[in-house]
mmCIF file of C-alpha atoms (C1' of nucleotides) in Angstrom:
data_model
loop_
_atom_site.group_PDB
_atom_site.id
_atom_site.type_symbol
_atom_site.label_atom_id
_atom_site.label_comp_id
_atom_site.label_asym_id
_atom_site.label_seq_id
_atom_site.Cartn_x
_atom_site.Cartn_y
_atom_site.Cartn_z
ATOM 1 C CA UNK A 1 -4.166 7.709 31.621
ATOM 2 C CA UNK A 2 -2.556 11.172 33.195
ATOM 3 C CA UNK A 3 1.334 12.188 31.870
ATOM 4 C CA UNK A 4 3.047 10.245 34.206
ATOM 5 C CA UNK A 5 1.068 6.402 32.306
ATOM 6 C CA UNK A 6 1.704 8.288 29.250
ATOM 7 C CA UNK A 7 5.585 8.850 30.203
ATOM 8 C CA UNK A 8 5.524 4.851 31.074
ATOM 9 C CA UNK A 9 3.934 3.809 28.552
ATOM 10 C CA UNK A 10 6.446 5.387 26.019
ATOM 11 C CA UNK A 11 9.560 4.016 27.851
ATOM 12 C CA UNK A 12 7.598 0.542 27.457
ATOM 13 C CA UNK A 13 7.227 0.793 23.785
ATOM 14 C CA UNK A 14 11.130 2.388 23.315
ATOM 15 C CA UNK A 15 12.747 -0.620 25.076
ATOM 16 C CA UNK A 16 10.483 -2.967 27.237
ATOM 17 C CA UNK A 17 13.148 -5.064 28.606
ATOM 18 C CA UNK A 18 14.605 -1.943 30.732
ATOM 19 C CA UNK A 19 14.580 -2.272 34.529
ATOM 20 C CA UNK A 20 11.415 -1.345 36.415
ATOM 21 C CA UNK A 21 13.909 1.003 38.619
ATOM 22 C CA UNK A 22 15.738 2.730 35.352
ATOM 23 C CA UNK A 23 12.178 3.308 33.721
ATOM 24 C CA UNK A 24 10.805 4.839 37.288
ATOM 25 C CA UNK A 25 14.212 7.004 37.669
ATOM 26 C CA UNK A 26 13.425 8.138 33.754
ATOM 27 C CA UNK A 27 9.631 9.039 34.821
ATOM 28 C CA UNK A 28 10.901 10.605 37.887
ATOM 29 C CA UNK A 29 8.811 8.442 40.700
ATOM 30 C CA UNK A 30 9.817 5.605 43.145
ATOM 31 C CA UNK A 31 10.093 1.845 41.716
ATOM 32 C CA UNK A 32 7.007 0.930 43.426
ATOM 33 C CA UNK A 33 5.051 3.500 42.594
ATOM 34 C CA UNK A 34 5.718 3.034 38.865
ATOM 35 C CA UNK A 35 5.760 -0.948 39.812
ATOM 36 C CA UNK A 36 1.950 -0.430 40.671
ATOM 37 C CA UNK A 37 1.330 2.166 37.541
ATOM 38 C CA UNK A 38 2.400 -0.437 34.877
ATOM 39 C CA UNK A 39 0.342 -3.598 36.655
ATOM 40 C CA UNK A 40 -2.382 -1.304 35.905
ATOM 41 C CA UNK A 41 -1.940 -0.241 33.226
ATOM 42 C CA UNK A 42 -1.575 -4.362 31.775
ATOM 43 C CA UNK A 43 -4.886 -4.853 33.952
ATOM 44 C CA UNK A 44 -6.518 -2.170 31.993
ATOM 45 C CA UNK A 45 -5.620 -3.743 28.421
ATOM 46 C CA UNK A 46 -3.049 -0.623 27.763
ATOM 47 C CA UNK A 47 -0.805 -2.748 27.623
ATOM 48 C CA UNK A 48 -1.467 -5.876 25.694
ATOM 49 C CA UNK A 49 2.130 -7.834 25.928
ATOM 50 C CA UNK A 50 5.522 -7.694 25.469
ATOM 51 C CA UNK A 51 7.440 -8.888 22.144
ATOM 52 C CA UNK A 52 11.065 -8.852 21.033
ATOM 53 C CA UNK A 53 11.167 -7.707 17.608
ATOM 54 C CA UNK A 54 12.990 -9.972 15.249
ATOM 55 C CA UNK A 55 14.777 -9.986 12.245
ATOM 56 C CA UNK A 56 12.523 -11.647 9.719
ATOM 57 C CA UNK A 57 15.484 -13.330 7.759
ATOM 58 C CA UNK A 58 16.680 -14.838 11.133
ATOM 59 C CA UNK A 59 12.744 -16.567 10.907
ATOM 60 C CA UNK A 60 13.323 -18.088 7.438
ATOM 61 C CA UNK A 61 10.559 -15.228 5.969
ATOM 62 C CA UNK A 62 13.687 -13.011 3.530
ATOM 63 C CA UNK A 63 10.613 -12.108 1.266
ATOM 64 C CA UNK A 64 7.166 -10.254 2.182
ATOM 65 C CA UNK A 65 3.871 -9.323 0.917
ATOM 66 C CA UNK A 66 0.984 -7.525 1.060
ATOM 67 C CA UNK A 67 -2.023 -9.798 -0.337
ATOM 68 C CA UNK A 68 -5.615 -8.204 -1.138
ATOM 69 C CA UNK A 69 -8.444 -10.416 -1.056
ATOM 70 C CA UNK A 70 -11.766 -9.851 -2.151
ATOM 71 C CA UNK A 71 -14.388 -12.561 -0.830
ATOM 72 C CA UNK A 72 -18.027 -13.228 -1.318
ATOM 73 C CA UNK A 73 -20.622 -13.353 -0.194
ATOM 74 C CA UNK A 74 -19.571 -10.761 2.666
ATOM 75 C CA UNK A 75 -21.677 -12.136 5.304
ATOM 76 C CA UNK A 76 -20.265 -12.167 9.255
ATOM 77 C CA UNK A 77 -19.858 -16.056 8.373
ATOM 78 C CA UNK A 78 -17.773 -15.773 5.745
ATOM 79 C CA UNK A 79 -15.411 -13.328 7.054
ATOM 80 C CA UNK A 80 -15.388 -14.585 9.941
ATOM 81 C CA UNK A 81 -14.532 -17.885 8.649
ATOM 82 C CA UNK A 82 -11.445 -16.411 6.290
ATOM 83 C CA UNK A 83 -10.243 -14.788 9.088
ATOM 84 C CA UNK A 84 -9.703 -17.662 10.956
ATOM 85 C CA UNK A 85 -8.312 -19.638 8.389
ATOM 86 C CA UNK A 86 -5.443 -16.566 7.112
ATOM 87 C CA UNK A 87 -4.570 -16.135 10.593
ATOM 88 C CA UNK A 88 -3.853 -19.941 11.490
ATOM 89 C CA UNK A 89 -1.352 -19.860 8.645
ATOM 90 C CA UNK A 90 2.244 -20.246 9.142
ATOM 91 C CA UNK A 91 3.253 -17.962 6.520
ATOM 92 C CA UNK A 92 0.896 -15.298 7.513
ATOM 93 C CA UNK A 93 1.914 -12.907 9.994
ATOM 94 C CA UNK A 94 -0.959 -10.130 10.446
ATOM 95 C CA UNK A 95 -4.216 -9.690 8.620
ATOM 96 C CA UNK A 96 -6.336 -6.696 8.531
ATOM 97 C CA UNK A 97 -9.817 -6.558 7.800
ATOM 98 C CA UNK A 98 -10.718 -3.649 5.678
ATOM 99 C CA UNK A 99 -13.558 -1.960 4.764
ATOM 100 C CA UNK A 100 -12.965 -0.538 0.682
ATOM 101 C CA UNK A 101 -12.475 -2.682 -2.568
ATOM 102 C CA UNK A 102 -10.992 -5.119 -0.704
ATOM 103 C CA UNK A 103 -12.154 -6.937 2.126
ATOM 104 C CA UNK A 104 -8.677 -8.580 3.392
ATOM 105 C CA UNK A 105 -5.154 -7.254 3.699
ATOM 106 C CA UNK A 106 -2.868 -10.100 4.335
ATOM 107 C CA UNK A 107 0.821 -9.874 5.663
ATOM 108 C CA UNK A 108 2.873 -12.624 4.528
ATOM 109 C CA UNK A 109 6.298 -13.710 5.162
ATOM 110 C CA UNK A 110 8.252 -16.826 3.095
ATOM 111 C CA UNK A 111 11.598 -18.095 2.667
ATOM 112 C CA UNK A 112 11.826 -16.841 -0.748
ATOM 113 C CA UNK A 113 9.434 -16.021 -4.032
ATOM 114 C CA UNK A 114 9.155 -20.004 -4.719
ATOM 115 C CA UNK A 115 7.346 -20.758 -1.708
ATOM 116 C CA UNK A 116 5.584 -17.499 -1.225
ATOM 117 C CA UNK A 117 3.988 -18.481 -5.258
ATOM 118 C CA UNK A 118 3.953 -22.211 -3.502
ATOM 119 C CA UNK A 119 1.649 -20.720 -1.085
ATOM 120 C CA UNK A 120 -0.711 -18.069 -2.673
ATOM 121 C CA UNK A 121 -1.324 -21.252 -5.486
ATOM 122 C CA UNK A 122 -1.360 -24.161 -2.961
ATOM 123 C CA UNK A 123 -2.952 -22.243 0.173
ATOM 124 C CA UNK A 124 -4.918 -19.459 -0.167
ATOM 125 C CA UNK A 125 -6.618 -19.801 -3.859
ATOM 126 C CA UNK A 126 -7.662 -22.956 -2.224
ATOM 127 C CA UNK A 127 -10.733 -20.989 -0.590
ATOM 128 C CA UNK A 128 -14.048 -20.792 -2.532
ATOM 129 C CA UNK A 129 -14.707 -17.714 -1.120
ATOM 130 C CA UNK A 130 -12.280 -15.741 -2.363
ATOM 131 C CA UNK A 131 -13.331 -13.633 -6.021
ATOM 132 C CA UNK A 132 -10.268 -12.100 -6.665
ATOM 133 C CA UNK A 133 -6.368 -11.504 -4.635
ATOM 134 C CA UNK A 134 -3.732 -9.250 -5.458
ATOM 135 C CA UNK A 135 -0.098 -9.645 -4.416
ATOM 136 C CA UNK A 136 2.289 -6.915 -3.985
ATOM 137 C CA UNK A 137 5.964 -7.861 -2.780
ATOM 138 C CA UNK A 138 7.356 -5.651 0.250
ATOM 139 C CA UNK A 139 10.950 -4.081 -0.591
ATOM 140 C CA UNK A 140 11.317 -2.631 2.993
ATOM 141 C CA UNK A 141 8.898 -2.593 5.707
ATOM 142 C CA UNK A 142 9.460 0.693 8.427
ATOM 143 C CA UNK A 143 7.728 0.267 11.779
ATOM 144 C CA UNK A 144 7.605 2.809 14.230
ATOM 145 C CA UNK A 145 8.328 1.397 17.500
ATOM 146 C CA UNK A 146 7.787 4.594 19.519
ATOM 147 C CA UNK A 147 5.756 6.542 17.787
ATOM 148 C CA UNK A 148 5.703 10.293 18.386
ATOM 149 C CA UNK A 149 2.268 11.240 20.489
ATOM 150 C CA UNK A 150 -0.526 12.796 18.204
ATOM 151 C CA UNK A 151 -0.991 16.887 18.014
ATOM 152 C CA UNK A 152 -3.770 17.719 20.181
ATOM 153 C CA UNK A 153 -5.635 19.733 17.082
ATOM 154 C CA UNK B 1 20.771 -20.560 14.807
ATOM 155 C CA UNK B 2 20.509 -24.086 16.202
ATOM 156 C CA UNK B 3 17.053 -24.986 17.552
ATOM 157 C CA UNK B 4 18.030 -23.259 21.052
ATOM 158 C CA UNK B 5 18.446 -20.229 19.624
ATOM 159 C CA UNK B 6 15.047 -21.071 17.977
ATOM 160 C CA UNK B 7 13.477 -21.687 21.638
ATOM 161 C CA UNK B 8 14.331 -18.730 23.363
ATOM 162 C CA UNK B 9 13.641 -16.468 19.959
ATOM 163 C CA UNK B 10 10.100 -17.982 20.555
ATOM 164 C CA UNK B 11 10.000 -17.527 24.128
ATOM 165 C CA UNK B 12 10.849 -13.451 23.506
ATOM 166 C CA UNK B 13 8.463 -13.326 20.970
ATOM 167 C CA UNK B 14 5.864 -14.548 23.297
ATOM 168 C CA UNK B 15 6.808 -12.766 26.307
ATOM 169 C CA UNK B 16 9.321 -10.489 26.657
ATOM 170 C CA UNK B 17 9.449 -9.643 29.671
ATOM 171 C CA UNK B 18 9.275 -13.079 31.156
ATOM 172 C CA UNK B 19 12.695 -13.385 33.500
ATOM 173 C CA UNK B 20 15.997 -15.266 32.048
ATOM 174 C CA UNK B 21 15.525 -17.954 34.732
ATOM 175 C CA UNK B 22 11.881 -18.721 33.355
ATOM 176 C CA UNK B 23 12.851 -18.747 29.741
ATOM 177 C CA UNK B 24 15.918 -20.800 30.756
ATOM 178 C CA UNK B 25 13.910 -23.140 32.548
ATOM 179 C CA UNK B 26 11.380 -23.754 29.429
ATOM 180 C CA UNK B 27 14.192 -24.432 27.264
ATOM 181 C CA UNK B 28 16.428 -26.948 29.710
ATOM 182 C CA UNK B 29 19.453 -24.916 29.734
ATOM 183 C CA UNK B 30 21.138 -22.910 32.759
ATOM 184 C CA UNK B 31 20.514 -19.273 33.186
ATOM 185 C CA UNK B 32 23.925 -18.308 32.116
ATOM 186 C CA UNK B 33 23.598 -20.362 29.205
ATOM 187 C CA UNK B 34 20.637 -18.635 28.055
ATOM 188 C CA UNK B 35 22.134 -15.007 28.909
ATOM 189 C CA UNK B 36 24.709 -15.563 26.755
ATOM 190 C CA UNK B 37 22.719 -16.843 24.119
ATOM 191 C CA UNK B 38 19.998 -14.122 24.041
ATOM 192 C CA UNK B 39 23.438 -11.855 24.423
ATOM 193 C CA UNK B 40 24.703 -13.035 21.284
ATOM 194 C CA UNK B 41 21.003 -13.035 19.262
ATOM 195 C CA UNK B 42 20.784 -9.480 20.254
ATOM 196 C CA UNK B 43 24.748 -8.950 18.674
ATOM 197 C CA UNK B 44 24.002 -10.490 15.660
ATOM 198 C CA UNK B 45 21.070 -8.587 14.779
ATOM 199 C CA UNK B 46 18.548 -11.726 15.178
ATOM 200 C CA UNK B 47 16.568 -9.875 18.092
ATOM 201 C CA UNK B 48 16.322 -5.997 17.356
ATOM 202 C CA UNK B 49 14.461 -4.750 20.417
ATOM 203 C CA UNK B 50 11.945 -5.485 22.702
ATOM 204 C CA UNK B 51 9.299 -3.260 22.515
ATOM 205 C CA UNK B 52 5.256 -3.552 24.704
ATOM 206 C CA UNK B 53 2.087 -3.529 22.766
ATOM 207 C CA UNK B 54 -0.109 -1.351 23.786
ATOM 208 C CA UNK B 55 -4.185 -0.895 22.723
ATOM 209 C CA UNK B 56 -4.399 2.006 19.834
ATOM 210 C CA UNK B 57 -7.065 3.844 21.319
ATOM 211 C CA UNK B 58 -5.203 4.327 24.330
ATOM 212 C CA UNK B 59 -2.816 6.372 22.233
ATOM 213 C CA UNK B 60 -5.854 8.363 20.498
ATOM 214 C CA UNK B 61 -5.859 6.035 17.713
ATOM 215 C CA UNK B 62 -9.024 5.049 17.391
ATOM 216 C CA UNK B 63 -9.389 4.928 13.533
ATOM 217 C CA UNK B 64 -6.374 3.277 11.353
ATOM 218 C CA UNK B 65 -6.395 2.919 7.871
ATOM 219 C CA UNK B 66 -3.820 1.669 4.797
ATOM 220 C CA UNK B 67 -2.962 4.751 2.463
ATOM 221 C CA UNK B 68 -1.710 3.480 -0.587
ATOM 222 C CA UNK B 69 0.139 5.856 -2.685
ATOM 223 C CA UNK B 70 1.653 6.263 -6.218
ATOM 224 C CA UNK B 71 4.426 8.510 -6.361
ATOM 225 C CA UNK B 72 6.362 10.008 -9.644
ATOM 226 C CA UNK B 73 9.152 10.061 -10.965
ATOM 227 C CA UNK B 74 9.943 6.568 -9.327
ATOM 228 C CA UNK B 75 13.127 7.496 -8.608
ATOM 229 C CA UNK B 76 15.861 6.771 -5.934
ATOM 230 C CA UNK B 77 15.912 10.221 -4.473
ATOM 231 C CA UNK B 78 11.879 10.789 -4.327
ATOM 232 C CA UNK B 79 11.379 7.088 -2.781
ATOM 233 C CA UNK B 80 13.729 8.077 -0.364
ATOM 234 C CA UNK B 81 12.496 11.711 0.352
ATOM 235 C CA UNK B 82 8.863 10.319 0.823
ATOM 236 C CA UNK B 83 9.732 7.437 2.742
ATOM 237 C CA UNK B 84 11.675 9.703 5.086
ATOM 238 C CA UNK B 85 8.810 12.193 5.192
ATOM 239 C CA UNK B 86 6.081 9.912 6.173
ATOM 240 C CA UNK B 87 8.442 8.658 8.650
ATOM 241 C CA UNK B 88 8.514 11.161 10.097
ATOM 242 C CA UNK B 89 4.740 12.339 10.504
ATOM 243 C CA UNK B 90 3.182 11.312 13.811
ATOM 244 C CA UNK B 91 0.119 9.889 12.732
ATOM 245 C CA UNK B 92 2.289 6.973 10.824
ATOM 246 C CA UNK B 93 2.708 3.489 12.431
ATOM 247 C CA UNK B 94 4.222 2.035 9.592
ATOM 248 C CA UNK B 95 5.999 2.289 6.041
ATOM 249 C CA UNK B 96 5.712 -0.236 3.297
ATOM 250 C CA UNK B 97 7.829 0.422 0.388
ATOM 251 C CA UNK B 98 6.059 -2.058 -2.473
ATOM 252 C CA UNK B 99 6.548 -3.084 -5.748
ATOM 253 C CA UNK B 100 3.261 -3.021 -7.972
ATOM 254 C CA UNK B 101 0.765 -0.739 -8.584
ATOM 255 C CA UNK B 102 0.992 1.197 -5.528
ATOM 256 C CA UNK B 103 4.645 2.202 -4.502
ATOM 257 C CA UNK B 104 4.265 2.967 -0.681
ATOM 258 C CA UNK B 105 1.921 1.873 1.645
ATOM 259 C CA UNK B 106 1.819 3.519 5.159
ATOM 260 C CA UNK B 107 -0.221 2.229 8.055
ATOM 261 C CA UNK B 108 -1.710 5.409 10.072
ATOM 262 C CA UNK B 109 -3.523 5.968 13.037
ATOM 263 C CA UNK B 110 -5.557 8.766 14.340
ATOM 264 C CA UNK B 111 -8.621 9.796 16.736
ATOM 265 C CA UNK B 112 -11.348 9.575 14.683
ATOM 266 C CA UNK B 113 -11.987 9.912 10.937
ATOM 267 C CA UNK B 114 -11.839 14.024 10.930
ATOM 268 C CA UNK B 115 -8.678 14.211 12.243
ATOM 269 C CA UNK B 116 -7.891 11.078 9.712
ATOM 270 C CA UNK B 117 -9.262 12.633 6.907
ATOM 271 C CA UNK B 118 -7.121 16.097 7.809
ATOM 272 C CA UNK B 119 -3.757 14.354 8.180
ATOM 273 C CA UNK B 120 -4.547 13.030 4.564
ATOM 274 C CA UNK B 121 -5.863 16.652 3.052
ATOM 275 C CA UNK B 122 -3.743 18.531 5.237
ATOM 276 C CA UNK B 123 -0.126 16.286 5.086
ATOM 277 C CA UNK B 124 -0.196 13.705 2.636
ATOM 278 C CA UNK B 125 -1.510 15.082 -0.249
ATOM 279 C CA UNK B 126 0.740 18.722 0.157
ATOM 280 C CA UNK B 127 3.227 16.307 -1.733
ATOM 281 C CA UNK B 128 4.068 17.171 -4.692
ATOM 282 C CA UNK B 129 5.588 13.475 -5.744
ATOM 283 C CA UNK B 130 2.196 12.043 -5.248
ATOM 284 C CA UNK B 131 0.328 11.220 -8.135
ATOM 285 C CA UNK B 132 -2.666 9.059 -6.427
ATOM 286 C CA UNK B 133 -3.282 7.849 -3.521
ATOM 287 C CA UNK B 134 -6.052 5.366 -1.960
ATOM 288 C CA UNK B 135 -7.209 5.134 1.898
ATOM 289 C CA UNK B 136 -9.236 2.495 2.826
ATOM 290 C CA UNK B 137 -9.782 1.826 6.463
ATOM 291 C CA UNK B 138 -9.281 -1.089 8.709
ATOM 292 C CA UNK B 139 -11.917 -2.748 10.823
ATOM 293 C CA UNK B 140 -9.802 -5.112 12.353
ATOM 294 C CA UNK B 141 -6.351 -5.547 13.020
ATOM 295 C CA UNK B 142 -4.878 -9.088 14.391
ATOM 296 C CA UNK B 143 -0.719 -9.160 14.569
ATOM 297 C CA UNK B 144 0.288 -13.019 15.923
ATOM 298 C CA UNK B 145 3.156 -11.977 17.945
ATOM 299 C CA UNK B 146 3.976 -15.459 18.196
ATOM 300 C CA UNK B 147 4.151 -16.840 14.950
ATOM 301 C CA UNK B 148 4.420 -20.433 14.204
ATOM 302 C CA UNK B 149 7.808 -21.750 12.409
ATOM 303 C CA UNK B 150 7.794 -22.349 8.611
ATOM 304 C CA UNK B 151 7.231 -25.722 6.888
ATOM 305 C CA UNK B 152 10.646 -26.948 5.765
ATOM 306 C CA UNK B 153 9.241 -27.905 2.441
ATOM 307 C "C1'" DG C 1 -12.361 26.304 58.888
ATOM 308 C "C1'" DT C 2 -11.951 21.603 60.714
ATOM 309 C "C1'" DG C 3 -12.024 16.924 61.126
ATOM 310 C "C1'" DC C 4 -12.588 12.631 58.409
ATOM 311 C "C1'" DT C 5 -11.772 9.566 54.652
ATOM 312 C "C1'" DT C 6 -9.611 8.047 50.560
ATOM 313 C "C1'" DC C 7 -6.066 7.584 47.367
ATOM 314 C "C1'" DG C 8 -1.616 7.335 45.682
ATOM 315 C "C1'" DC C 9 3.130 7.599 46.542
ATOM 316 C "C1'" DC C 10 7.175 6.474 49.136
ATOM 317 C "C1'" DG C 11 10.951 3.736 51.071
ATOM 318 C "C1'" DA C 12 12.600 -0.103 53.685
ATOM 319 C "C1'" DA C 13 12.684 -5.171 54.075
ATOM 320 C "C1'" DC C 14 12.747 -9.320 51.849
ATOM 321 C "C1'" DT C 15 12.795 -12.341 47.804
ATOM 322 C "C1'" DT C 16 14.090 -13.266 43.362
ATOM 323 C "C1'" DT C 17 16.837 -12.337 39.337
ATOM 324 C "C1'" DA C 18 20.756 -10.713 36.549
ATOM 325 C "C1'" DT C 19 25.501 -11.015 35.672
ATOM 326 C "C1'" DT C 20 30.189 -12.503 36.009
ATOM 327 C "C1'" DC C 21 33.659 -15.836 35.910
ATOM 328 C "C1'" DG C 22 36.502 -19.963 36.823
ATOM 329 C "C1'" DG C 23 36.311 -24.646 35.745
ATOM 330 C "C1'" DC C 24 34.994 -28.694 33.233
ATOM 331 C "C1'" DA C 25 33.764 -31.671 29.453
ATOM 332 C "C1'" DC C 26 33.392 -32.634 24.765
ATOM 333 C "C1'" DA C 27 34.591 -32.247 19.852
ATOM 334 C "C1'" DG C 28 37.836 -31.509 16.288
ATOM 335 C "C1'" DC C 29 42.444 -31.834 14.848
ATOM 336 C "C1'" DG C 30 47.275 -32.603 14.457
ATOM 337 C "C1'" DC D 1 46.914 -39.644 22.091
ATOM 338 C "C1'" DG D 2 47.382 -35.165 23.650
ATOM 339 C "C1'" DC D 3 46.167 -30.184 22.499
ATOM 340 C "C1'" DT D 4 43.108 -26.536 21.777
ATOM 341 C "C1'" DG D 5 38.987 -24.180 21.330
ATOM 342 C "C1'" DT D 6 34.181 -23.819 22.365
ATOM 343 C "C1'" DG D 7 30.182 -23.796 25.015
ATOM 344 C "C1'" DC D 8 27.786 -24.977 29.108
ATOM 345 C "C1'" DC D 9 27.444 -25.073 34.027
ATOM 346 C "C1'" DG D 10 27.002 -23.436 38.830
ATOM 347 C "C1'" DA D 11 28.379 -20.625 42.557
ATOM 348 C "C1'" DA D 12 29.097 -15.882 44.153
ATOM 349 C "C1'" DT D 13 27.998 -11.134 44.021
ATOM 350 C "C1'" DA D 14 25.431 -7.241 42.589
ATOM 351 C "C1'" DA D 15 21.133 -5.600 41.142
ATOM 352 C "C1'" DA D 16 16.282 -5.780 40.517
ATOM 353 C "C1'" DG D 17 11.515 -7.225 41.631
ATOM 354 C "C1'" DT D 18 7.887 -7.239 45.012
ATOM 355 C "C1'" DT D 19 5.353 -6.408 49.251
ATOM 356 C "C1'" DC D 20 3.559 -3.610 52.690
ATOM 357 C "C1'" DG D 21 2.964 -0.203 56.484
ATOM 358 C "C1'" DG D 22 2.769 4.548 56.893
ATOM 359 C "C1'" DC D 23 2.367 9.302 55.494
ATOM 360 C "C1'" DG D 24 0.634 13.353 53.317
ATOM 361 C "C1'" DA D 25 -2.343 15.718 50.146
ATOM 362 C "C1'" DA D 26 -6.952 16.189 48.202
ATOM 363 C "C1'" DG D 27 -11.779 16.020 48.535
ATOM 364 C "C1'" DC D 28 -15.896 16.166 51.279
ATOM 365 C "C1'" DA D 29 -19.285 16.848 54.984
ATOM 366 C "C1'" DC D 30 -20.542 19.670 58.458
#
DNA sequence: GTGCTTCGCCGAACTTTATTCGGCACAGCG
DNA sequence: CGCTGTGCCGAATAAAGTTCGGCGAAGCAC
């Protein structure tokens, strides 16, 4: 991972549907070279995949939210289990499994506050496991695509 | 947004960097066809960007956590400010402006949990707007790239 | 210092893809 | 029944992806 992965790597996350030859000229090395760089670098699970980035109205999903769940007992099993079951959801469109008051962040996405209710009540409370979920409603949601590299301190 | 549109939305979402002939080819339509199409999705403001994935502790990002923050007076000009100034901060993948008990939630990522605990004694809390905040940190983050379409009901 | 080996980069050759554009067919309408 | 607009197709051209032999620098043994 010297400056010149780095330098390819950041092109990748600005715009990864740019030409193998305009990223290389950017990076300053020959298409091949930088050809062979970012086969490596997928090979090496830097890079994980390529998405397109869509507009989350377009997907019928106008309203979000962040759900907190709290589950018990919090054996491997259990988690485990919820985990599985959040993430084969429709509506849900990331999880994160936290350590803190609650075990579970869930991202959700619905077509509007009637079926995200429709789901919380008909989905989710369904599980036994769960002992308590909170539901906050996202007004905006910033993601940064190509994030700056950290200081060094 | 006919189911077309729908296919090769899915196909980018999957793999972005798959060629226009393949994507036209799991569709059934002619590469032109599909050019035009992904053209147009891209006009409209359906797809936003392409952008690769790439493995957090590659970047030096080896600890994430959620930060949720309360911030006062809850007003137009602070929400903005702060949203603008976390933004901004390397350490910060993401934004969440919420509505609840916590007013922003920001998704950050840094080499271990000194240099996490820093950014937060060092960055976050210098603001004066902020009135309590909570970090709890993630053990596991799963993102389905791919997800699958709504229910209709 | 010198010869040897390895590694990574280059650039040319070849294959595949992107991109453009004229034409055609179908649907909607007068 | 003809007219018009729209969207898809396929061929042609330009551009990009991909492979591979060779070259030069760096590291090492002696």
């Amino acid at each position: 991972m010297d400056e010149l992965d780095s330098a390819i790597v950041r092109e990748l996350q600005r715009d990864a549907r740019q030409s193998n030859r305009d990223i290389a000229r950017k990076v300053g090395v020959a298409p091949s070279t930088c050809l062979e760089r970012t086969r490596l670098l997928r090979e090496r699970g830097v890079i994980r995949g390529y998405h397109a980035d869509i507009a989350p109205s377009a997907l019928n999903r106008g309203v979000q939210a962040l759900v907190s769940v709290q589950v018990r007992p919090l054996s491997r099993a259990v988690i485990d289990a919820f985990k599985a079951f959040t993430v084969g959801l429709p509506e849900v469109t990331a999880v994160f499994v936290m350590a803190g008051s609650d075990d579970f962040v869930i991202h959700v996405g619905a077509q509007d506050n009637e079926h995200l209710h429709a789901f919380l009540v008909d989905r989710l409370s369904q599980r036994k496991e769960i002992v308590g979920f909170r539901t906050s409603i996202i007004f905006q949601h910033l993601a940064k695509h190509d994030p700056a590299p950290l200081p060094e301190a």
